[in-house]
Amino acid sequence: MVVNTPGPTNVPELIDEATATAGLPAHDAVLAEAMRHTLVPFALLDGGTLEVVWANDAFARMTGYDASGARAHQHDLVPAGVRRHDELTAAREAIRAGRATSATLTLRRADGTLFPCQVHVSPIAGGPAREDAPVATWVAAFHDLTEQTSHDAEQAALMESERRERRCLGIIAQVSDLLMDVTDMATPLHEVATLLRRSVVGGAAFYVNDGGLRTPDELDGRRPPSGRGSRHGESRRPDGGDEAAVERDAVQALLDGDRDRPVEVDVRGDYPRGSASYWLAAQAGVDDLGDLTDGRVVVYPVPGRRRVIGVLVVVGRYGGGLTGLETSTRTVVELTARRVGLTLDNARLYDREHRLAETLQRAMLPQQAEVDGLDVWTYYAPNSENAQVGGDWYDVLQIDPDVVGIVIGDVVGHDVEAAAAMGQLRSVVRSYAFDVTTPGPVLERVDQLVAGMRIPRSAGLVLSTLRRDGGGWSLEYSRAGHLPALHARGGHVDQLSGAGGPLIGFGSGARATETVRLEPGDVLVYYTDGLIERRDRDLREGLQALCGIVGAVTARDSAGIGEELLSRLADHPEDDVAVVVVRVPDPRDAAERGRSPRRRRWSLPSEAASVGRARHAVVRTCHAWDMPDASNAELVVSELVANAVLHGYGHVSLQLYDTGDGLRIEVEDGNSAPPVTTDGHPGRVGGFGMQIVERLADWGWRQSSRGKVVWAKVRPGALPSSAR
């Protein structure tokens, strides 16, 4: 059984009872001892002067002062230089009103160190009143905030570090995004420099090391060389091993790989003429690099795999050279330079390999075929989206005056190896076709030889021979794992799917040969899968679409048929495209030739040899179209293609149109900068090309999805005597 008994309700009486029972002193003495020994610093303050009249041991340990010492150093305890006046003002107003209050102050210990402290001041009720103060005595409790402040500072520093790290990662991620599709050099470098300017530095610019420093625009042909000071010349050390000169040319030391850390360059300094530092100092005055008040820029190397491919020049938002860049900013800039260097190096290596493979492939393809008694049109273009090189090829062979061989094939792959395998197969097929004109036995021999040569890539092809027979033509063909050729007659299209067999090199037995009799007006279409294959449809659907287009074509010549096929199916091919169109002439063609579109196109590599190929193509076309005075067109196309090769990049596309009142020439390249008519380049040969074009043709240009198209409509008439 529990009995509830009322307890004491007065605290002093409770303390008195407890202390008396334990034989202890009266409660006032107990409270005084408790306050003296508690771990919380306490002090009693005079109500008028707020001086410390009593303090416990914890207060002495915290400040280094006892009560008398605190009174003697009242002004030192709360130093004037670090007072929070708003806190003091609010506390004094509360004390004058006799209210409890709290304030966060900076106090000074006896050893002179400062520490933050929160002070809680409360009036002691029942004390003797004074005229100069509403409360005679105040009790103050102190809370040392040193540990809490240090913890808060550590947390704030950690959060700031994480914020900077996230910002750095975000910037590097954006740099990676900008470098995802490097189709030219100038655009991504400008975009990355702009990103750095907007985020971490006051100014940034890239310069490319291409036998000497150049701006990206000059390297990509967007801006012609500016003449004096446009580049600093070949990379070389000063003669005689002058180490002092090397030290002065710190930028050249970066380009040579002698230094791998960023260097400061004073753009107002005196550098050897022709040196990299001299060029960079002059260029800094042209480019917008931010605040150059103190003249110092920071130059970072942009390293590739085996050499330094350029430099990144940055300026801090407030100048100051290297010291003006925060540690996190240096990290971002260095990582950006490395990422850009690796990406551009990869792009150059890929472009070099691609150009090699494409040159190899195009060197193996025949020129536009001219066959006696047949109208033949051929076309080849690499993948327009990824600019890959594959193993597609065609061949048109005049075996003898009455026998024509036609081959179209596709080697698996899109690389140099595929192009090399294509070249081997083309040579083998061509050799055997001249020896044995029946397609089946030819492919049997090819199987045997390919198996022995161990060509690493599989391939499919269609081989056919056309024989002149009593004024007409007959077709023999055999297929080795390739799509069937099409035979069109009077709007009806047949797939020549007979005489099929395995891929080249996998045939172990006899190969069949099929025969088709051709009539005047018949059309044969040979093609590779790049013409009809798309991601959104299978080959069967693409083949049906091709048959429908071939059956509906109204053109009366092979070129017109081929151009209509390309316009309907090959605007955006996802693979290489090779097409051969053969038409048996019809006596009615001359009367109906006006129905046929007269258009020719060529895809040329960006190399000097393309100029000669383009001139040959336009002369041959003018003769085929009965256009007089082809010399004008030859000269115009020569200048346009030469400009595209010299100042553009990527493939060069040449297209010719018969407009009815003249020849229209269109040349497309990957450089979007417009052509400029000049009076020549001082100290260099050339520069008059567009002036020649203006003398002979009306011309203009327009932007295209790949870059730009420069067009010229050749004026009729003979070549002016002054231009001969």
XYZ file of C-alpha atoms in Angstrom:
724
model
C 0.000 0.000 0.000
C 1.376 3.345 -1.023
C 0.520 6.462 0.967
C 0.973 9.845 -0.737
C 2.175 12.490 1.694
C 2.394 16.130 0.791
C 5.966 17.303 0.346
C 7.453 20.708 1.062
C 6.468 23.351 -1.408
C 9.132 25.943 -0.524
C 12.578 25.273 -2.053
C 14.617 26.877 0.760
C 12.650 24.887 3.321
C 13.295 21.737 1.283
C 17.032 22.519 1.191
C 17.036 23.329 4.921
C 15.331 20.018 5.712
C 17.721 18.081 3.449
C 20.846 19.762 4.772
C 19.741 19.461 8.422
C 19.038 15.748 7.994
C 22.496 15.257 6.500
C 24.164 17.457 9.108
C 25.220 20.036 6.438
C 25.347 23.841 6.631
C 22.324 26.040 5.851
C 21.062 26.168 2.263
C 22.697 29.511 1.387
C 26.095 28.000 2.022
C 25.203 24.930 -0.045
C 24.082 27.080 -2.984
C 27.257 29.117 -2.817
C 29.408 25.984 -2.841
C 27.373 24.498 -5.668
C 27.820 27.604 -7.827
C 31.557 27.690 -7.023
C 32.203 24.105 -8.075
C 29.779 23.727 -11.006
C 31.325 23.216 -14.437
C 29.266 26.081 -15.873
C 31.065 29.437 -15.546
C 29.075 31.856 -13.335
C 29.679 35.398 -12.100
C 27.748 37.946 -10.017
C 27.688 41.410 -11.504
C 27.192 44.741 -9.761
C 23.828 46.167 -10.790
C 25.203 49.624 -11.464
C 28.658 49.124 -12.947
C 28.203 45.519 -14.120
C 31.603 44.743 -12.626
C 32.324 41.192 -11.532
C 31.886 40.997 -7.754
C 32.110 37.208 -7.524
C 33.043 34.392 -9.921
C 33.231 30.650 -9.619
C 36.136 28.385 -10.433
C 34.806 27.529 -13.933
C 34.845 31.248 -14.810
C 38.462 31.494 -13.692
C 39.418 28.453 -15.770
C 37.627 29.886 -18.825
C 39.021 33.440 -18.651
C 42.144 33.125 -16.515
C 40.759 35.780 -14.144
C 39.256 35.475 -10.683
C 36.725 38.071 -9.498
C 39.300 40.688 -8.572
C 41.271 40.115 -11.779
C 38.102 40.428 -13.848
C 37.289 43.756 -12.161
C 40.807 45.022 -12.779
C 40.663 44.045 -16.476
C 37.009 44.888 -17.089
C 37.798 46.694 -20.349
C 40.275 44.032 -21.521
C 37.769 41.261 -20.870
C 35.431 42.693 -23.536
C 37.927 44.277 -26.006
C 36.688 47.327 -27.857
C 38.090 46.314 -31.244
C 35.905 43.237 -31.596
C 32.756 44.328 -29.833
C 29.428 43.550 -31.439
C 27.744 46.865 -30.847
C 24.279 45.657 -31.777
C 24.512 42.830 -29.229
C 25.860 45.170 -26.517
C 23.212 47.814 -27.192
C 20.367 45.303 -26.922
C 21.847 43.807 -23.711
C 22.270 47.194 -22.050
C 18.688 48.201 -22.868
C 17.406 44.957 -21.316
C 19.561 45.432 -18.195
C 18.348 48.988 -17.765
C 14.791 47.642 -17.920
C 15.621 44.917 -15.404
C 14.982 42.050 -17.882
C 16.955 38.899 -18.362
C 18.884 38.870 -21.627
C 21.445 36.955 -23.671
C 24.249 38.194 -25.900
C 27.016 36.618 -27.969
C 30.294 38.442 -27.317
C 33.971 38.043 -28.077
C 35.959 37.906 -24.818
C 39.671 38.029 -24.168
C 41.427 35.618 -21.838
C 44.227 36.606 -19.502
C 46.753 35.189 -22.008
C 45.403 37.535 -24.696
C 43.561 34.953 -26.831
C 40.047 35.756 -27.999
C 37.118 33.381 -27.927
C 33.403 33.598 -28.722
C 31.109 33.321 -25.758
C 27.366 33.431 -25.174
C 26.450 35.331 -21.947
C 23.097 34.862 -20.178
C 22.384 37.649 -17.626
C 19.467 37.462 -15.135
C 18.477 39.749 -12.229
C 18.573 38.337 -8.686
C 15.161 39.026 -7.139
C 14.959 40.103 -3.530
C 18.297 41.881 -3.452
C 18.615 45.349 -1.959
C 17.448 48.050 -4.338
C 19.782 50.853 -5.414
C 19.091 54.295 -6.692
C 21.510 53.999 -9.606
C 20.213 50.612 -10.788
C 16.790 48.916 -10.761
C 18.496 45.632 -9.778
C 21.286 45.471 -7.226
C 22.863 42.219 -8.428
C 22.893 40.194 -11.615
C 23.941 36.623 -12.172
C 25.735 35.833 -15.462
C 26.212 32.371 -16.940
C 28.842 31.904 -19.722
C 28.891 29.400 -22.587
C 32.228 29.066 -24.416
C 31.421 28.733 -28.149
C 34.975 27.961 -29.293
C 34.335 24.284 -29.955
C 30.971 24.950 -31.604
C 32.430 27.704 -33.773
C 35.305 25.463 -34.866
C 32.837 22.713 -35.700
C 30.667 25.141 -37.671
C 33.723 26.457 -39.485
C 34.804 22.913 -40.356
C 31.322 22.105 -41.624
C 31.209 25.298 -43.657
C 34.647 24.571 -45.116
C 33.591 21.012 -45.923
C 30.405 22.226 -47.600
C 32.370 24.819 -49.577
C 34.857 22.148 -50.622
C 32.032 19.875 -51.762
C 30.396 22.765 -53.598
C 33.630 23.558 -55.422
C 34.148 19.884 -56.232
C 30.631 19.630 -57.643
C 31.225 22.780 -59.660
C 34.495 21.380 -61.004
C 32.846 18.093 -61.936
C 29.987 19.978 -63.573
C 32.367 22.069 -65.671
C 34.389 19.022 -66.744
C 31.148 17.237 -67.658
C 30.117 20.212 -69.799
C 33.542 20.208 -71.461
C 33.078 16.526 -72.266
C 29.674 17.257 -73.771
C 31.126 20.009 -75.958
C 33.799 17.619 -77.189
C 31.409 14.783 -77.990
C 31.168 15.640 -81.686
C 34.353 17.223 -82.999
C 33.671 17.854 -86.686
C 36.126 20.752 -86.839
C 38.741 22.181 -84.511
C 37.686 25.808 -84.119
C 34.104 25.361 -82.887
C 34.722 23.170 -79.798
C 37.781 25.180 -78.765
C 35.803 28.427 -78.857
C 32.916 26.826 -76.953
C 35.180 25.406 -74.220
C 36.976 28.748 -73.840
C 33.609 30.502 -73.501
C 32.542 27.984 -70.836
C 35.701 28.671 -68.814
C 35.191 32.432 -69.080
C 31.637 32.148 -67.838
C 32.450 29.886 -64.910
C 35.945 30.170 -63.409
C 38.292 32.613 -65.181
C 38.253 36.105 -66.569
C 39.555 35.154 -70.003
C 40.569 32.028 -71.924
C 41.767 31.149 -75.431
C 43.227 28.103 -77.169
C 46.081 28.168 -79.673
C 47.072 25.160 -81.775
C 50.632 23.974 -82.326
C 50.819 23.170 -86.034
C 54.443 23.774 -86.984
C 54.095 26.918 -84.886
C 51.253 28.497 -82.935
C 48.069 29.376 -84.817
C 44.581 30.384 -83.864
C 41.973 27.639 -84.383
C 40.205 29.782 -86.988
C 43.357 30.036 -89.088
C 43.955 26.292 -88.869
C 40.400 25.483 -89.996
C 40.464 28.105 -92.750
C 37.770 30.300 -91.187
C 40.171 33.196 -91.049
C 43.063 33.691 -93.464
C 46.519 34.091 -91.940
C 46.960 37.670 -90.816
C 50.424 37.980 -92.315
C 52.943 39.488 -89.932
C 52.849 37.660 -86.612
C 50.154 35.199 -87.676
C 52.307 32.301 -86.461
C 55.663 32.106 -84.736
C 57.269 29.630 -87.134
C 58.647 26.153 -86.864
C 59.190 24.658 -83.417
C 62.930 24.950 -82.708
C 65.403 25.773 -79.977
C 67.594 28.857 -80.234
C 70.878 28.162 -82.016
C 73.861 27.346 -79.852
C 71.876 25.897 -76.951
C 71.307 29.313 -75.375
C 69.627 28.305 -72.107
C 68.868 31.938 -71.289
C 66.881 32.228 -74.516
C 65.056 28.997 -73.669
C 64.206 30.425 -70.272
C 62.896 33.624 -71.872
C 60.765 31.598 -74.292
C 58.826 29.654 -71.658
C 55.945 29.015 -74.086
C 58.282 27.217 -76.505
C 59.491 25.099 -73.598
C 55.888 23.992 -73.078
C 55.465 23.183 -76.778
C 58.727 21.202 -76.836
C 57.690 19.218 -73.766
C 60.551 20.563 -71.643
C 57.995 21.813 -69.128
C 54.719 20.237 -68.150
C 53.466 22.771 -65.623
C 51.740 26.092 -66.401
C 53.912 29.168 -66.821
C 53.306 32.876 -66.412
C 53.910 35.139 -69.380
C 54.040 38.914 -69.114
C 52.517 40.204 -72.350
C 54.406 43.463 -71.823
C 57.749 41.647 -71.701
C 60.551 41.741 -74.248
C 60.893 38.393 -76.059
C 63.020 37.286 -79.027
C 61.269 38.136 -82.279
C 59.752 35.042 -83.862
C 59.590 33.130 -80.577
C 56.420 31.546 -79.236
C 56.294 33.949 -76.284
C 56.651 36.923 -78.637
C 53.793 35.643 -80.817
C 51.592 34.934 -77.811
C 52.209 38.359 -76.276
C 51.211 40.003 -79.568
C 48.154 37.761 -79.957
C 46.966 38.554 -76.423
C 46.481 42.135 -77.502
C 44.200 40.994 -80.329
C 42.062 38.386 -78.540
C 39.673 39.209 -75.724
C 41.476 37.644 -72.757
C 39.889 39.686 -69.984
C 41.698 42.004 -67.576
C 45.341 42.366 -68.641
C 46.068 45.339 -66.366
C 49.049 43.649 -64.721
C 50.088 42.087 -68.051
C 50.295 38.505 -66.772
C 48.618 35.507 -68.395
C 48.886 31.844 -67.416
C 49.753 29.371 -70.174
C 48.802 25.697 -69.792
C 50.073 22.983 -72.159
C 47.426 21.031 -74.080
C 49.078 17.604 -74.273
C 48.343 14.915 -76.812
C 49.635 11.360 -76.717
C 53.125 12.008 -78.034
C 53.410 15.763 -78.269
C 51.939 19.028 -77.059
C 49.284 19.983 -79.589
C 48.630 23.491 -78.299
C 48.307 25.808 -75.308
C 45.442 27.174 -73.235
C 45.922 30.776 -72.115
C 43.858 31.972 -69.142
C 43.608 35.118 -67.052
C 42.215 35.195 -63.519
C 39.111 37.216 -62.919
C 41.209 39.793 -61.096
C 44.545 39.205 -62.823
C 47.465 38.175 -60.675
C 48.954 35.429 -62.823
C 49.130 32.031 -61.142
C 48.440 33.526 -57.711
C 45.193 34.965 -59.092
C 43.817 31.474 -59.755
C 42.257 29.498 -56.921
C 43.372 25.922 -56.401
C 40.040 24.586 -57.644
C 40.257 26.827 -60.729
C 43.735 25.519 -61.514
C 42.403 21.979 -61.259
C 39.515 22.726 -63.639
C 41.760 24.448 -66.186
C 44.384 21.685 -66.107
C 41.796 18.910 -66.475
C 40.132 20.845 -69.288
C 43.437 21.231 -71.141
C 44.139 17.498 -70.819
C 40.625 16.529 -71.916
C 40.782 18.853 -74.932
C 44.238 17.591 -75.870
C 43.188 13.945 -75.784
C 40.017 14.610 -77.766
C 41.744 16.641 -80.472
C 44.535 14.102 -80.707
C 41.983 11.323 -81.169
C 40.180 13.396 -83.803
C 43.422 13.993 -85.700
C 44.393 10.331 -85.571
C 40.930 9.303 -86.751
C 40.971 11.894 -89.513
C 44.418 10.755 -90.631
C 43.326 7.108 -90.717
C 40.078 8.000 -92.443
C 41.817 10.064 -95.110
C 44.288 7.248 -95.700
C 41.517 4.681 -96.046
C 39.384 6.906 -98.255
C 42.314 7.790 -100.492
C 43.126 4.109 -100.796
C 39.523 3.266 -101.553
C 38.969 6.012 -104.094
C 42.245 5.224 -105.817
C 40.880 1.744 -106.457
C 37.553 2.898 -107.852
C 37.350 3.479 -111.625
C 36.473 6.805 -113.169
C 33.099 7.421 -114.802
C 32.878 4.609 -117.357
C 32.429 5.254 -121.069
C 31.303 2.031 -122.836
C 30.661 1.782 -126.539
C 27.031 0.833 -127.188
C 25.802 1.180 -123.563
C 24.793 4.130 -121.387
C 26.575 3.596 -118.047
C 26.433 5.780 -114.901
C 28.364 5.087 -111.699
C 28.295 6.637 -108.229
C 30.047 6.137 -104.910
C 29.850 8.085 -101.626
C 30.967 7.193 -98.090
C 28.684 7.353 -95.075
C 27.596 11.001 -94.774
C 26.786 10.871 -91.047
C 29.856 9.197 -89.553
C 32.278 9.832 -92.429
C 33.364 6.208 -92.229
C 35.180 4.368 -94.944
C 33.885 0.989 -95.972
C 34.489 -1.763 -98.435
C 31.872 -0.912 -101.081
C 33.164 -0.899 -104.651
C 32.139 -1.157 -108.263
C 33.969 -1.863 -111.474
C 33.074 -1.491 -115.157
C 35.360 -3.433 -117.484
C 35.581 -3.119 -121.261
C 36.859 -6.681 -121.696
C 36.701 -6.469 -125.493
C 34.655 -4.389 -127.952
C 31.654 -6.721 -127.572
C 31.963 -7.776 -123.887
C 31.512 -5.512 -120.861
C 32.013 -6.712 -117.291
C 30.188 -5.090 -114.346
C 30.994 -5.809 -110.692
C 29.504 -4.423 -107.500
C 30.548 -5.652 -104.075
C 30.708 -4.946 -100.377
C 33.428 -5.980 -97.893
C 32.290 -6.152 -94.265
C 33.659 -3.303 -92.123
C 34.424 0.427 -92.153
C 38.178 0.816 -91.770
C 41.518 0.616 -93.552
C 41.472 -3.168 -93.424
C 38.101 -3.257 -95.202
C 39.395 -0.886 -97.880
C 42.535 -3.002 -98.317
C 40.482 -6.210 -98.596
C 38.260 -4.473 -101.162
C 41.332 -3.568 -103.221
C 42.583 -7.141 -103.179
C 39.221 -8.563 -104.233
C 38.774 -5.977 -106.960
C 42.138 -6.870 -108.455
C 41.441 -10.601 -108.300
C 37.977 -10.332 -109.881
C 39.230 -7.963 -112.566
C 42.104 -10.311 -113.487
C 39.936 -13.416 -113.767
C 37.127 -11.578 -115.615
C 39.507 -10.734 -118.443
C 40.566 -14.366 -118.639
C 37.221 -16.168 -118.219
C 34.223 -14.056 -119.188
C 31.487 -16.337 -117.794
C 30.581 -15.069 -114.277
C 30.133 -18.436 -112.499
C 33.578 -19.881 -113.338
C 35.166 -16.528 -112.511
C 33.719 -16.614 -108.978
C 34.833 -20.213 -108.570
C 38.420 -19.159 -109.229
C 38.024 -16.182 -106.896
C 36.826 -18.536 -104.123
C 39.925 -20.673 -104.487
C 42.340 -17.766 -104.501
C 40.686 -15.897 -101.615
C 40.762 -19.041 -99.473
C 44.487 -19.287 -100.092
C 45.145 -15.570 -99.536
C 43.326 -15.681 -96.178
C 41.676 -12.298 -96.672
C 40.350 -11.491 -93.152
C 37.050 -9.939 -94.243
C 34.057 -11.614 -95.835
C 32.526 -10.013 -98.920
C 29.543 -10.279 -101.230
C 29.375 -9.273 -104.873
C 27.477 -9.530 -108.128
C 29.479 -10.219 -111.280
C 27.838 -9.844 -114.681
C 28.925 -9.694 -118.309
C 27.019 -8.043 -121.155
C 27.663 -9.407 -124.650
C 26.807 -7.677 -127.895
C 24.820 -10.118 -130.006
C 23.548 -9.166 -133.440
C 22.944 -5.541 -132.536
C 21.421 -6.423 -129.145
C 22.792 -7.349 -125.717
C 22.527 -10.404 -123.477
C 23.311 -10.490 -119.752
C 25.019 -13.259 -117.779
C 25.353 -12.913 -114.008
C 26.250 -14.749 -110.813
C 25.773 -13.645 -107.202
C 27.939 -14.339 -104.151
C 25.912 -13.378 -101.089
C 24.938 -9.956 -102.437
C 21.611 -8.226 -103.013
C 20.108 -8.931 -106.441
C 20.516 -6.490 -109.290
C 17.322 -5.055 -110.820
C 16.161 -5.382 -114.428
C 13.561 -2.794 -115.543
C 11.592 -2.928 -118.786
C 8.586 -0.800 -119.613
C 7.848 0.066 -115.983
C 8.121 -3.554 -114.787
C 11.001 -4.446 -112.475
C 12.463 -7.933 -111.894
C 14.942 -8.865 -109.208
C 17.790 -10.877 -110.695
C 17.849 -13.238 -107.718
C 18.983 -16.352 -109.566
C 22.477 -17.863 -109.618
C 22.868 -17.202 -105.898
C 25.634 -18.574 -103.717
C 27.582 -18.033 -100.481
C 29.923 -15.150 -99.747
C 33.228 -14.947 -101.535
C 35.730 -17.390 -100.084
C 33.042 -19.695 -98.684
C 32.057 -21.344 -101.978
C 33.300 -24.937 -102.239
C 31.584 -26.046 -105.421
C 30.418 -24.829 -108.792
C 28.759 -21.434 -109.070
C 25.734 -20.999 -111.319
C 25.306 -18.472 -114.118
C 21.953 -17.037 -115.259
C 21.244 -15.418 -118.639
C 18.816 -12.594 -119.511
C 18.159 -11.198 -122.976
C 18.126 -7.381 -123.018
C 16.052 -5.140 -125.286
C 16.460 -1.467 -126.237
C 15.429 0.747 -123.320
C 16.117 -1.948 -120.672
C 17.744 -0.748 -117.461
C 20.017 -2.615 -115.037
C 20.545 -1.256 -111.524
C 23.402 -2.550 -109.343
C 23.644 -1.236 -105.774
C 25.000 -1.888 -102.295
C 22.857 -2.095 -99.162
C 23.686 1.481 -98.128
C 21.204 2.717 -100.749
C 18.192 0.977 -99.192
C 19.076 0.017 -95.610
C 17.753 2.212 -92.769
C 17.316 1.778 -89.044
C 13.549 2.183 -89.304
C 13.035 -0.518 -91.972
C 14.521 -3.852 -92.966
C 16.191 -4.734 -96.250
C 13.051 -6.334 -97.671
C 11.079 -3.089 -97.298
C 13.974 -1.061 -98.687
C 14.260 -3.347 -101.699
C 10.547 -3.021 -102.408
C 10.849 0.777 -102.222
C 13.774 0.690 -104.660
C 11.823 -1.486 -107.107
C 8.901 0.936 -106.972
C 11.126 3.938 -107.703
C 12.966 2.202 -110.558
C 9.662 1.189 -112.143
C 8.344 4.743 -112.031
C 11.443 6.539 -113.390
C 10.800 8.415 -116.643
C 14.387 9.463 -117.399
C 15.783 8.333 -120.749
C 19.451 8.094 -119.750
C 21.350 6.242 -117.030
C 22.527 9.455 -115.317
C 18.980 10.744 -115.044
C 17.827 7.402 -113.607
C 20.704 7.324 -111.144
C 20.148 10.897 -109.978
C 16.467 10.211 -109.371
C 17.342 7.136 -107.302
C 19.790 9.135 -105.198
C 17.379 12.005 -104.682
C 14.694 9.600 -103.447
C 16.822 7.186 -101.409
C 20.291 8.534 -100.639
C 19.796 11.982 -99.105
C 20.974 10.698 -95.695
C 22.612 7.297 -96.166
C 23.565 5.360 -93.045
C 26.247 3.360 -94.853
C 28.469 3.615 -97.913
C 26.570 3.813 -101.204
C 27.742 2.407 -104.532
C 25.416 2.416 -107.564
C 25.852 1.398 -111.195
C 23.082 2.064 -113.732
C 23.299 0.526 -117.211
C 20.802 1.357 -119.943
C 20.553 -0.191 -123.378
C 20.112 2.738 -125.811
C 16.767 3.071 -127.567
C 16.352 4.752 -130.982
C 13.590 6.878 -129.466
C 15.951 8.422 -126.897
C 16.994 11.347 -129.110
C 13.399 12.480 -129.543
C 12.606 12.220 -125.841
C 15.891 13.308 -124.301
C 14.304 16.458 -122.886
C 12.424 14.369 -120.345
C 15.672 13.257 -118.717
C 17.218 15.399 -115.946
C 20.789 16.337 -116.754
C 22.691 16.264 -113.508
C 26.003 14.812 -112.382
C 27.602 14.566 -108.953
C 30.952 13.496 -107.543
C 32.223 13.102 -103.978
C 35.929 13.975 -103.907
C 38.558 13.668 -101.165
C 40.012 16.913 -99.834
C 43.336 16.569 -101.637
C 45.124 18.318 -104.503
C 44.495 15.450 -106.918
C 40.751 16.193 -106.759
C 41.265 19.408 -108.739
C 42.408 17.445 -111.776
C 39.616 14.914 -111.382
C 37.042 17.709 -111.226
C 38.394 19.364 -114.377
C 38.297 16.063 -116.239
C 34.729 15.421 -115.020
C 33.372 18.790 -116.154
C 35.033 18.585 -119.590
C 33.659 15.111 -120.165
C 30.203 16.170 -119.007
C 30.139 19.232 -121.270
C 31.034 17.042 -124.246
C 28.350 14.484 -123.316
C 25.755 17.268 -123.062
C 26.900 18.977 -126.281
C 27.840 22.172 -124.432
C 30.368 24.241 -126.418
C 33.340 26.073 -124.963
C 33.968 23.725 -122.051
C 37.187 25.599 -121.227
C 35.218 28.253 -119.285
C 33.577 25.604 -117.119
C 36.883 23.776 -116.694
C 38.583 26.906 -115.347
C 35.699 27.814 -113.029
C 35.430 24.334 -111.519
C 39.199 24.224 -111.104
C 39.184 27.392 -108.979
C 36.154 26.385 -106.890
C 37.446 22.901 -106.089
C 40.946 24.250 -105.372
C 39.453 26.698 -102.833
C 37.455 23.886 -101.222
C 40.575 21.722 -100.918
C 42.803 24.537 -99.591
C 40.410 26.316 -97.243
C 37.721 23.740 -96.491
C 37.793 20.365 -94.831
C 36.011 17.048 -95.120
C 34.738 15.677 -98.400
C 34.297 17.964 -101.392
C 31.050 17.506 -103.299
C 30.892 18.557 -106.956
C 27.544 18.794 -108.759
C 26.824 19.849 -112.337
C 23.422 20.885 -113.716
C 22.229 21.635 -117.214
C 19.842 24.534 -116.577
C 18.787 24.813 -120.227
C 20.628 28.080 -120.755
C 24.021 27.123 -119.326
C 25.965 24.991 -116.893
C 25.538 25.432 -113.140
C 28.416 24.238 -110.926
C 28.032 23.650 -107.184
C 30.958 22.816 -104.868
C 30.304 21.957 -101.226
C 32.821 21.641 -98.381
C 32.720 21.534 -94.577
C 33.908 25.104 -93.908
C 30.954 27.417 -93.248
C 33.021 30.604 -93.758
C 32.073 32.431 -96.993
C 34.497 32.766 -99.905
C 36.249 36.130 -100.191
C 37.398 37.937 -103.327
C 40.920 39.270 -102.766
C 43.652 41.023 -104.721
C 46.081 38.233 -103.928
C 48.143 37.451 -100.843
C 51.314 39.508 -100.314
C 54.394 37.361 -100.583
C 52.469 34.290 -101.740
C 51.288 32.892 -105.044
C 47.532 32.827 -105.631
C 44.588 34.643 -104.155
C 42.992 35.582 -107.486
C 40.721 32.543 -107.866
C 37.403 34.216 -107.173
C 38.329 37.089 -109.497
C 38.691 34.520 -112.293
C 35.319 33.026 -111.380
C 33.724 36.499 -111.493
C 35.075 37.037 -115.030
C 33.536 33.804 -116.331
C 30.369 33.188 -114.310
C 27.666 34.538 -112.059
C 28.362 33.130 -108.604
C 27.198 33.084 -105.008
C 27.165 30.900 -101.923
C 24.791 29.538 -99.279
C 25.009 27.691 -95.988
C 24.453 23.925 -96.046
C 24.060 21.217 -93.427
C 27.712 20.249 -93.909
C 29.195 23.725 -94.278
C 28.673 25.843 -97.397
C 27.919 25.516 -101.098
C 29.605 27.841 -103.615
C 27.734 27.929 -106.933
C 28.599 29.380 -110.303
C 26.556 29.576 -113.497
C 28.970 29.657 -116.395
C 28.178 32.323 -118.967
C 27.882 31.029 -122.528
C 30.554 31.956 -125.019
C 34.214 31.420 -125.561
C 36.874 32.058 -122.940
C 37.834 35.773 -122.878
C 41.129 36.396 -124.602
C 42.499 38.228 -121.533
C 41.944 35.146 -119.419
C 43.576 32.670 -121.776
